[in-house]
Coordinates of C-alpha atoms and ligand atoms in Angstrom, one line a residue:
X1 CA 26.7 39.7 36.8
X2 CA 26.9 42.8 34.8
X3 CA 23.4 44.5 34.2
X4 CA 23.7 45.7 30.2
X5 CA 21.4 47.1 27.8
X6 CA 21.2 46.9 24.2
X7 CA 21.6 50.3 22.5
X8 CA 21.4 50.8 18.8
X9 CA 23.5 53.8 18.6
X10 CA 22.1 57.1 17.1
X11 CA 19.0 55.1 15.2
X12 CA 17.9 54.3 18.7
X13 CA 15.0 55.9 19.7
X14 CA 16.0 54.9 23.4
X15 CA 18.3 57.7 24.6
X16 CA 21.6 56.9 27.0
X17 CA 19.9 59.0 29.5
X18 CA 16.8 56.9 29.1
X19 CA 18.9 53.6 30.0
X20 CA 20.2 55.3 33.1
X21 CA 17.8 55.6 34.4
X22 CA 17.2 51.0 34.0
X23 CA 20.0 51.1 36.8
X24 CA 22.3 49.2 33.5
X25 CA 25.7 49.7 34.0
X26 CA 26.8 47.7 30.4
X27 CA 26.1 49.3 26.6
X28 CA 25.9 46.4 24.3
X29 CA 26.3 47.9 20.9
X30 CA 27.8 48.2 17.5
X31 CA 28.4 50.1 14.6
X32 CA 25.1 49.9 12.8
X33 CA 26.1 52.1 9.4
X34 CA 29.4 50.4 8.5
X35 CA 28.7 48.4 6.3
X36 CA 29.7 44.3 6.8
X37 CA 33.1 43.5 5.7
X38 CA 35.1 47.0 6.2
X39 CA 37.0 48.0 8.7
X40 CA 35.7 49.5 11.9
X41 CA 38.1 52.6 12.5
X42 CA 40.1 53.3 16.0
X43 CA 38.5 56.8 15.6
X44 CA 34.9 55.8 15.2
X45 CA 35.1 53.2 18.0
X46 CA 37.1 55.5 20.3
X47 CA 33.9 58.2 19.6
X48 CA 31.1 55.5 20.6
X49 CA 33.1 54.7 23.5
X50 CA 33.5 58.3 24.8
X51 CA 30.0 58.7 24.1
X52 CA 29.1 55.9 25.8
X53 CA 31.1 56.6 28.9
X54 CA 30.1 60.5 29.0
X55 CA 26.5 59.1 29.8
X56 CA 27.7 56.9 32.6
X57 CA 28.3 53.2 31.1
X58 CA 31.0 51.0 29.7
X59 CA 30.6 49.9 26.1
X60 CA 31.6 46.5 27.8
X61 CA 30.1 44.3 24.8
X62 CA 30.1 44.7 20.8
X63 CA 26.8 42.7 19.2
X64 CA 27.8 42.5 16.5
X65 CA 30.8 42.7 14.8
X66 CA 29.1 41.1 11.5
X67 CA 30.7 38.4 9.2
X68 CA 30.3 39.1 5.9
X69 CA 27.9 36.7 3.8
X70 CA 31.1 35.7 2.0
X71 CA 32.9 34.3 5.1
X72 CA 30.0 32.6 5.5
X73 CA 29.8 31.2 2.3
X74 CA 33.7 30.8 1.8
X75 CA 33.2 32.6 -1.1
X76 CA 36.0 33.7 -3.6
X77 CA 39.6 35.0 -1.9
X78 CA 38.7 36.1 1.3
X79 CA 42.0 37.2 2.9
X80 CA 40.8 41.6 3.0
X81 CA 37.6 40.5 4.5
X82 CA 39.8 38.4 7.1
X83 CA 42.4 41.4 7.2
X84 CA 39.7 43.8 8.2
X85 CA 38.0 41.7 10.6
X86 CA 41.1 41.3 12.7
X87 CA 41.7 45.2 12.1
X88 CA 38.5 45.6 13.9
X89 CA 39.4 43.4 16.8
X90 CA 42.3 45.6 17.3
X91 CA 41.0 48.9 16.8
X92 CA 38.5 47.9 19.6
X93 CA 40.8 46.1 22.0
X94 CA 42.4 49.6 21.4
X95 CA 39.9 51.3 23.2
X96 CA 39.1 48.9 26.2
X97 CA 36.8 46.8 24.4
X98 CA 37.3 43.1 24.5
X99 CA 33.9 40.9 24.3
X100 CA 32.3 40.3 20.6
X101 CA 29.2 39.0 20.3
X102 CA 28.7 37.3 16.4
X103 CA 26.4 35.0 14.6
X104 CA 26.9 32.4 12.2
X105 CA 23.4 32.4 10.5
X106 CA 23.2 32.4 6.9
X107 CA 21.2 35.9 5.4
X108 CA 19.3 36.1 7.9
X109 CA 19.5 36.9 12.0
X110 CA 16.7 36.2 14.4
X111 CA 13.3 35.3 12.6
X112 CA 9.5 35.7 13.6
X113 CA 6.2 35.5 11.7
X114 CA 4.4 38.0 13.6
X115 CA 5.7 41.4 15.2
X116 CA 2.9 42.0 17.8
X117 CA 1.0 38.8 18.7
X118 CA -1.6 40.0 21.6
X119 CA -0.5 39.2 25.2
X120 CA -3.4 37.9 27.4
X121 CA -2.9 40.5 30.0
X122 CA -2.5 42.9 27.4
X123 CA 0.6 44.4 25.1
X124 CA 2.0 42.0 22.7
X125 CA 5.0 39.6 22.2
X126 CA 6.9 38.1 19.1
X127 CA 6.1 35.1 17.7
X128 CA 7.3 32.6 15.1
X129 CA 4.3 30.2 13.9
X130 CA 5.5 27.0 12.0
X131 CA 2.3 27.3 9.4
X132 CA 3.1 30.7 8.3
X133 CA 6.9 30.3 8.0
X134 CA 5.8 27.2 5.7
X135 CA 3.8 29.3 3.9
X136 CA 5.9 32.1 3.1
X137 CA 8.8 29.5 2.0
X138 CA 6.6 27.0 -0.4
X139 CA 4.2 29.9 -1.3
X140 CA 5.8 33.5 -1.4
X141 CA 9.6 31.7 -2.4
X142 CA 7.9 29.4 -4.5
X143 CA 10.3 27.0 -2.6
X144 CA 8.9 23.5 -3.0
X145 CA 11.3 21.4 -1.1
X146 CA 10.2 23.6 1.8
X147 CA 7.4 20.8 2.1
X148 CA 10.2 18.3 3.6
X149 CA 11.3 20.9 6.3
X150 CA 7.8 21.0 7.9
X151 CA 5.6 18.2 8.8
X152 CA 2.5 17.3 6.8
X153 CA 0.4 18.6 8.9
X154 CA 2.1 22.3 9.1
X155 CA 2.4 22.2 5.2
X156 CA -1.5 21.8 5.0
X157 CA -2.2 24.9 7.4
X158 CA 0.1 26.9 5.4
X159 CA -2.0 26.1 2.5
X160 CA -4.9 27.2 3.7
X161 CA -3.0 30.2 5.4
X162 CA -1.9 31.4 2.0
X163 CA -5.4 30.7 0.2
X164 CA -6.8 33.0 2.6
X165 CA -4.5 35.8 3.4
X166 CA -4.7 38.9 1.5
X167 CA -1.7 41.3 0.0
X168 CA -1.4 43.3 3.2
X169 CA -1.1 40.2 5.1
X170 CA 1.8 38.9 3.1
X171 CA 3.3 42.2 2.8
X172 CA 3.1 41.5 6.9
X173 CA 4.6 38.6 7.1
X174 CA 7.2 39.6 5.1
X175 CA 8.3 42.7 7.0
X176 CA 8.0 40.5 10.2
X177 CA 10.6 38.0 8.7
X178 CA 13.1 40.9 7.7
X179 CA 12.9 42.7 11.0
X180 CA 15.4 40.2 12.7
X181 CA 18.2 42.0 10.0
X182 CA 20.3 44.4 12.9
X183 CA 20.8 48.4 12.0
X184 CA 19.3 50.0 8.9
X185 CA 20.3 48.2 6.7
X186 CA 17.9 47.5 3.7
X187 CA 15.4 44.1 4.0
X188 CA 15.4 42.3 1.0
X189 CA 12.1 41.8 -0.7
X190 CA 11.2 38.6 -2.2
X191 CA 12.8 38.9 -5.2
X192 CA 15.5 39.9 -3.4
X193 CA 15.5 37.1 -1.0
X194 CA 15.3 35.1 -4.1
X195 CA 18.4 36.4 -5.5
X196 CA 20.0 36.0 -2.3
X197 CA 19.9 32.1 -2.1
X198 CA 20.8 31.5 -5.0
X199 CA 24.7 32.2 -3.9
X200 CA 23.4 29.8 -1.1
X201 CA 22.8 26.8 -3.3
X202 CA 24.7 23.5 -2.6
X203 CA 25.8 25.1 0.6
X204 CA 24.8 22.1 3.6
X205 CA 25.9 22.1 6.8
X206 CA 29.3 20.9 6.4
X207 CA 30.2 23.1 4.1
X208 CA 29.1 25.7 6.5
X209 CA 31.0 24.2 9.0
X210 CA 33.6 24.3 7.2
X211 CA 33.8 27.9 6.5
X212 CA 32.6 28.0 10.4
X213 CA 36.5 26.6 11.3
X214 CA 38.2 28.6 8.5
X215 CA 36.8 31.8 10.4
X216 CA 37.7 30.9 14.0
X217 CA 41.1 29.3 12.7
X218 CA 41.4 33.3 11.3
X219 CA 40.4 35.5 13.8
X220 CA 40.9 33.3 17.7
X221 CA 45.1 34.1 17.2
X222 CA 43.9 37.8 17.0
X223 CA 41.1 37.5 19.9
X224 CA 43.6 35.1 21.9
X225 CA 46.6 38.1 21.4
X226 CA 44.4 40.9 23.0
X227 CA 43.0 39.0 25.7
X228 CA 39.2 39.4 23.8
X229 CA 36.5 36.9 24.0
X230 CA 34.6 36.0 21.2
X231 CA 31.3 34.4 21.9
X232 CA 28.8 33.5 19.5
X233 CA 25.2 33.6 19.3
X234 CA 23.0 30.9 18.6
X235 CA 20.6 30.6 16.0
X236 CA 16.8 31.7 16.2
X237 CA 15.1 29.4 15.5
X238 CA 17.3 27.0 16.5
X239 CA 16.6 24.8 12.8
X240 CA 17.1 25.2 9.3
X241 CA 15.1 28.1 7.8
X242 CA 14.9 28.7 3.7
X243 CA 16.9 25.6 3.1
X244 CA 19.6 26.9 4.8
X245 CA 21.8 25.3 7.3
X246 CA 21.6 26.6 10.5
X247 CA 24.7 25.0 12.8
X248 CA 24.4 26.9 16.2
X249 CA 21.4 25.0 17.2
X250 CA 22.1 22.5 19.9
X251 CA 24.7 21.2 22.5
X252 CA 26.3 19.3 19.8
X253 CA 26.7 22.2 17.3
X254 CA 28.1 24.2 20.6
X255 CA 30.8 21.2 21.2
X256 CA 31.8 21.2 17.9
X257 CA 32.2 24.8 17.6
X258 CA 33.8 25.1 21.1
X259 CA 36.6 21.8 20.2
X260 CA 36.8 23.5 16.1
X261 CA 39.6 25.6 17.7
X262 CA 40.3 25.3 21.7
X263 CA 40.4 28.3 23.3
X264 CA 39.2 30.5 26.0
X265 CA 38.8 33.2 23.5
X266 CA 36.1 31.3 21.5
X267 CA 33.0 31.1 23.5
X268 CA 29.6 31.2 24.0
X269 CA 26.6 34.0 24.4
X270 CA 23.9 31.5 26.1
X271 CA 20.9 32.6 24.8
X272 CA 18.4 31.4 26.9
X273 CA 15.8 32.3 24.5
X274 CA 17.2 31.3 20.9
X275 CA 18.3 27.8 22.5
X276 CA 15.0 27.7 24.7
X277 CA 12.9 27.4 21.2
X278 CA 14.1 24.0 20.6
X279 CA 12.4 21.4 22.9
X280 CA 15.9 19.0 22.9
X281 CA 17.5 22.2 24.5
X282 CA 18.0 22.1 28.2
X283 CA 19.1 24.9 29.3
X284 CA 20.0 25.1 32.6
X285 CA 22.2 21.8 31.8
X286 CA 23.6 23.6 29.0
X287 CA 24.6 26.7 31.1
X288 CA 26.4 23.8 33.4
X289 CA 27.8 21.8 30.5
X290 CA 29.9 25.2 29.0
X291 CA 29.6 27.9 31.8
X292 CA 33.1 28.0 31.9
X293 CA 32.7 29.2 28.2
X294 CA 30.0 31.5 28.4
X295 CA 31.1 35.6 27.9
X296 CA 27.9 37.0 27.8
X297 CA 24.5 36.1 28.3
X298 CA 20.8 36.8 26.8
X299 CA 18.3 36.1 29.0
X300 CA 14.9 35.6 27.5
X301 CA 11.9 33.0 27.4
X302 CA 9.6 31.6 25.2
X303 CA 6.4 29.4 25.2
X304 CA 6.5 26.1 22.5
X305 CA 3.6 24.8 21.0
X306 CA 4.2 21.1 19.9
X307 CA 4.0 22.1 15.8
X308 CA 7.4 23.7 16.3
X309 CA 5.9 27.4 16.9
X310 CA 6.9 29.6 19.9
X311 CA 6.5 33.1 21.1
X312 CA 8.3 35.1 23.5
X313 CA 7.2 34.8 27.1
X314 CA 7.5 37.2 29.8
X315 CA 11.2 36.7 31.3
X316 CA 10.2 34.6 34.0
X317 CA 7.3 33.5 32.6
X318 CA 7.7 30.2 29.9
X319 CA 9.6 26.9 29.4
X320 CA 12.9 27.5 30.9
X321 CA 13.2 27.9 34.7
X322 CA 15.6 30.8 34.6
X323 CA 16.0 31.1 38.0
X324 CA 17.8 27.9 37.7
X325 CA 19.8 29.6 34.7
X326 CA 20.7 32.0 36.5
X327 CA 21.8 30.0 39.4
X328 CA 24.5 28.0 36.7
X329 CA 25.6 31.5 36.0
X330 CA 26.3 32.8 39.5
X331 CA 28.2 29.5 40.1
X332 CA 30.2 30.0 37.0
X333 CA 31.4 33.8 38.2
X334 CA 32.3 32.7 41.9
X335 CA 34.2 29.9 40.2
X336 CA 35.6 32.4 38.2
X337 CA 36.4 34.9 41.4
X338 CA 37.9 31.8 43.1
X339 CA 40.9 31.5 40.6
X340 CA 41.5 34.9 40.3
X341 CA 40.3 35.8 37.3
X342 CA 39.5 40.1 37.4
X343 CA 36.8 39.7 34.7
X344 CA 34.9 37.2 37.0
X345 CA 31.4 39.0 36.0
X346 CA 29.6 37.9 33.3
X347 CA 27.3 40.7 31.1
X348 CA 24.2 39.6 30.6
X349 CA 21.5 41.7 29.2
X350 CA 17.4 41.3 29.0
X351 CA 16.9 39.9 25.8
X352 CA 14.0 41.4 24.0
X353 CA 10.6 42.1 26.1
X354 CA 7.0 42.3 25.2
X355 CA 5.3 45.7 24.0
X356 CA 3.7 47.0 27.3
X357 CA 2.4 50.2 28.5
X358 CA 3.5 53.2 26.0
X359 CA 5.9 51.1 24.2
X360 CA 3.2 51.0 21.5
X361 CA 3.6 54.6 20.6
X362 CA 7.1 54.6 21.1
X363 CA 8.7 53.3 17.5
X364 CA 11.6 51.2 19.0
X365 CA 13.6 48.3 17.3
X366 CA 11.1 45.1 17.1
X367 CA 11.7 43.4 20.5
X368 CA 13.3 46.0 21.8
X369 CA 11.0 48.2 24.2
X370 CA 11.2 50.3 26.6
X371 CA 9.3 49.4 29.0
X372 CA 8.9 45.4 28.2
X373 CA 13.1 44.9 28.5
X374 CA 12.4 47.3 32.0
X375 CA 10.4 45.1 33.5
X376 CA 12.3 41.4 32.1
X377 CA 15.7 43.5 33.3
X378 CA 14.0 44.4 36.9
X379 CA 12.2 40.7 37.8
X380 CA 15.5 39.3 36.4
X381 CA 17.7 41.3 38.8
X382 CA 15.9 40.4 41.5
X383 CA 16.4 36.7 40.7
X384 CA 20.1 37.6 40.7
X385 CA 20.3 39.8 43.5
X386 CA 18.4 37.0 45.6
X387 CA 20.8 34.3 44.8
X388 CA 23.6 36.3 45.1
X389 CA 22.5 36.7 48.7
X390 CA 21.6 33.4 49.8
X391 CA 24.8 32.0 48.3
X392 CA 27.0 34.5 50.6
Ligands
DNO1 C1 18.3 39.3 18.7 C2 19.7 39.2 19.0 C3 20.5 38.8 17.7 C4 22.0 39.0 18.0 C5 22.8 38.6 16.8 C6 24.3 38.5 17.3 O1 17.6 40.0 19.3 O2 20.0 38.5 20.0 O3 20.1 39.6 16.7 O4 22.2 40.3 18.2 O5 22.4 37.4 16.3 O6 25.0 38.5 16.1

């Protein structure tokens, strides 16, 4: 497997030398200031790649090369959005680099309720609490059918939630929910978020799905062409937020999107941890059920409460057994080595880690410490290492 790190390019406050010294071989990243929908330039990718290999690494995956809202919404005549897509893929396949990572979440990416939920041995974690996601949809949104999404009893804490919480606390909340949104890109406030939906309205999930096909129908020719694997993420939370559809959510959603268009090229990015949140998700069976599908891998835990909630445990620590994870994955690669196939290693990265240690002072990307995605990168190593080794 691959060791990889996330880097956010420039607006990283983790330098390149800094990851060398993780022992990662991989840079996971993207072009965080173009903005969605244009195209990313052979000159601009070939500088991040030199850059990237000048400090020791291979840019070996893109996350993301973002869809823009109106793919997603199949809004209007999209063939220059298509156009520039596919330009992208083969500006980067240019340069050496084959493996995309995407999403197919409306507006929003991953989303948490609170930034820095204490730890009991100390630091703190993200977490996504059903009562105060309630509340910021049916209070802040003013967004009454948000009472069906949540069950009685979660609507009734984010009542009383809301009646006590102050301005700084939903300012809180608020900036937790945005912080998901990749880059520096602007967060909408809640008239903006308001706006936002509105282009959103009457969308359900087969009209997403829909638009879901149209894409891969558009861009797997391309990917299949130049040899690139696309492999998308899934959502987080896995379930509808803000009345919108969310349909990367279960092994179902993954078949359909898998059969939408057969390929090799259009694959999977098992996310232990976005998949993990949903108790109906098993995820060492689903590594097994679509390994042979899987270009990339985020491996992360969490800890669910039975209202729906979660928060991010320590990597070994939580509901999934990852060592068992990991053990689908290992099988998957010497499967892969068997027939011959050079690119038998799968990247995986540490996906997110709790705030430990001086990762408090340090200002990084929400989720994205230092020294919390260290120590998940280092335990999770030694799973792999150790398996490797007893499978020889
Ligand atoms: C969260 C990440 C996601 C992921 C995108 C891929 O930390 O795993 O933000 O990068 O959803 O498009």
């Amino acid at each position: 497997m691959l060791d990889s790190w996330r880097w956010y390019g420039d607006l990283d406050k983790i330098t390149l030398g800094e990851i060398a010294q993780t022992g990662a071989s991989g840079i996971v990243t993207s072009l965080h200031d173009i903005p969605y929908g244009e195209v990313w330039s052979r000159d601009v990718i070939a500088a991040r790649v030199e850059q990237v290999q000048q400090a020791g690494f291979v840019w070996n995956v893109v996350e993301s090369l973002p869809i823009h809202e109106k793919i997603k919404r199949g809004d209007g005549e999209l063939t220059q959005l298509f156009d520039n897509y596919r330009q992208s893929m083969r500006n980067l396949a240019a340069q050496g680099v084959y493996t995309i990572c995407y999403n197919f979440m409306p507006l929003l990416d991953w989303t948490r309720t609170d930034l820095a939920e204490p730890v009991k041995t100390g630091g703190s974690c993200l977490r996504f609490e059903s009562r105060k996601m309630a509340a910021f949809e049916i209070y802040l949104l003013d967004r009454e059918a948000a009472m069906d999404d949540y069950s009685s009893e979660v609507c009734q804490q984010a009542k009383v939630w809301f009646d006590h919480s102050t301005t700084a606390d939903r300012d809180l909340l608020l900036q937790s929910i945005m912080a998901g949104l990749p880059g520096a890109y602007d967060r909408f406030d809640i008239e903006g978020l308001k706006q936002a939906l509105i282009p959103y309205q009457g969308i359900d999930r087969d009209a997403l799905r829909a638009n879901y096909r149209r894409f891969l129908e558009e861009i797997i020719p391309t990917a299949e062409e130049h040899g690139m694997r696309f492999c998308v993420h899934p959502d987080d939370p896995p379930r509808d937020i803000l009345g919108l559809p969310r349909i990367v959510s279960n092994a179902d959603d993954i078949d359909w999107i898998l059969s939408a268009v057969p390929s090799v090229a259009n694959g999977l990015t098992l996310c232990t941890g976005s998949l993990g949140a949903n108790p109906a998700n098993d995820l060492p069976a689903l590594a097994a059920r679509f390994a042979e599908k899987i270009h990339f891998a985020h491996l992360r835990n969490v800890r669910k409460d039975e209202d729906g909630s979660f928060e991010e445990a320590a990597h070994l620590e939580g509901d999934t057994d990852m060592v068992v994870v990991v053990a689908e994955l290992l099988k998957e690669e010497a499967r892969r080595r068997d027939v011959g196939r050079e690119d038998h290693s799968i990247p995986w990265r540490p996906d997110h880690g709790h705030e430990l240690l001086n990762d408090v002072y340090s200002g990084t990307h929400p989720g994205y410490p230092l020294i919390g995605r260290l120590r998940g990168m280092a335990e999770l190593r030694g799973v792999i290492r150790a398996l490797s080794q007893a499978n020889r």
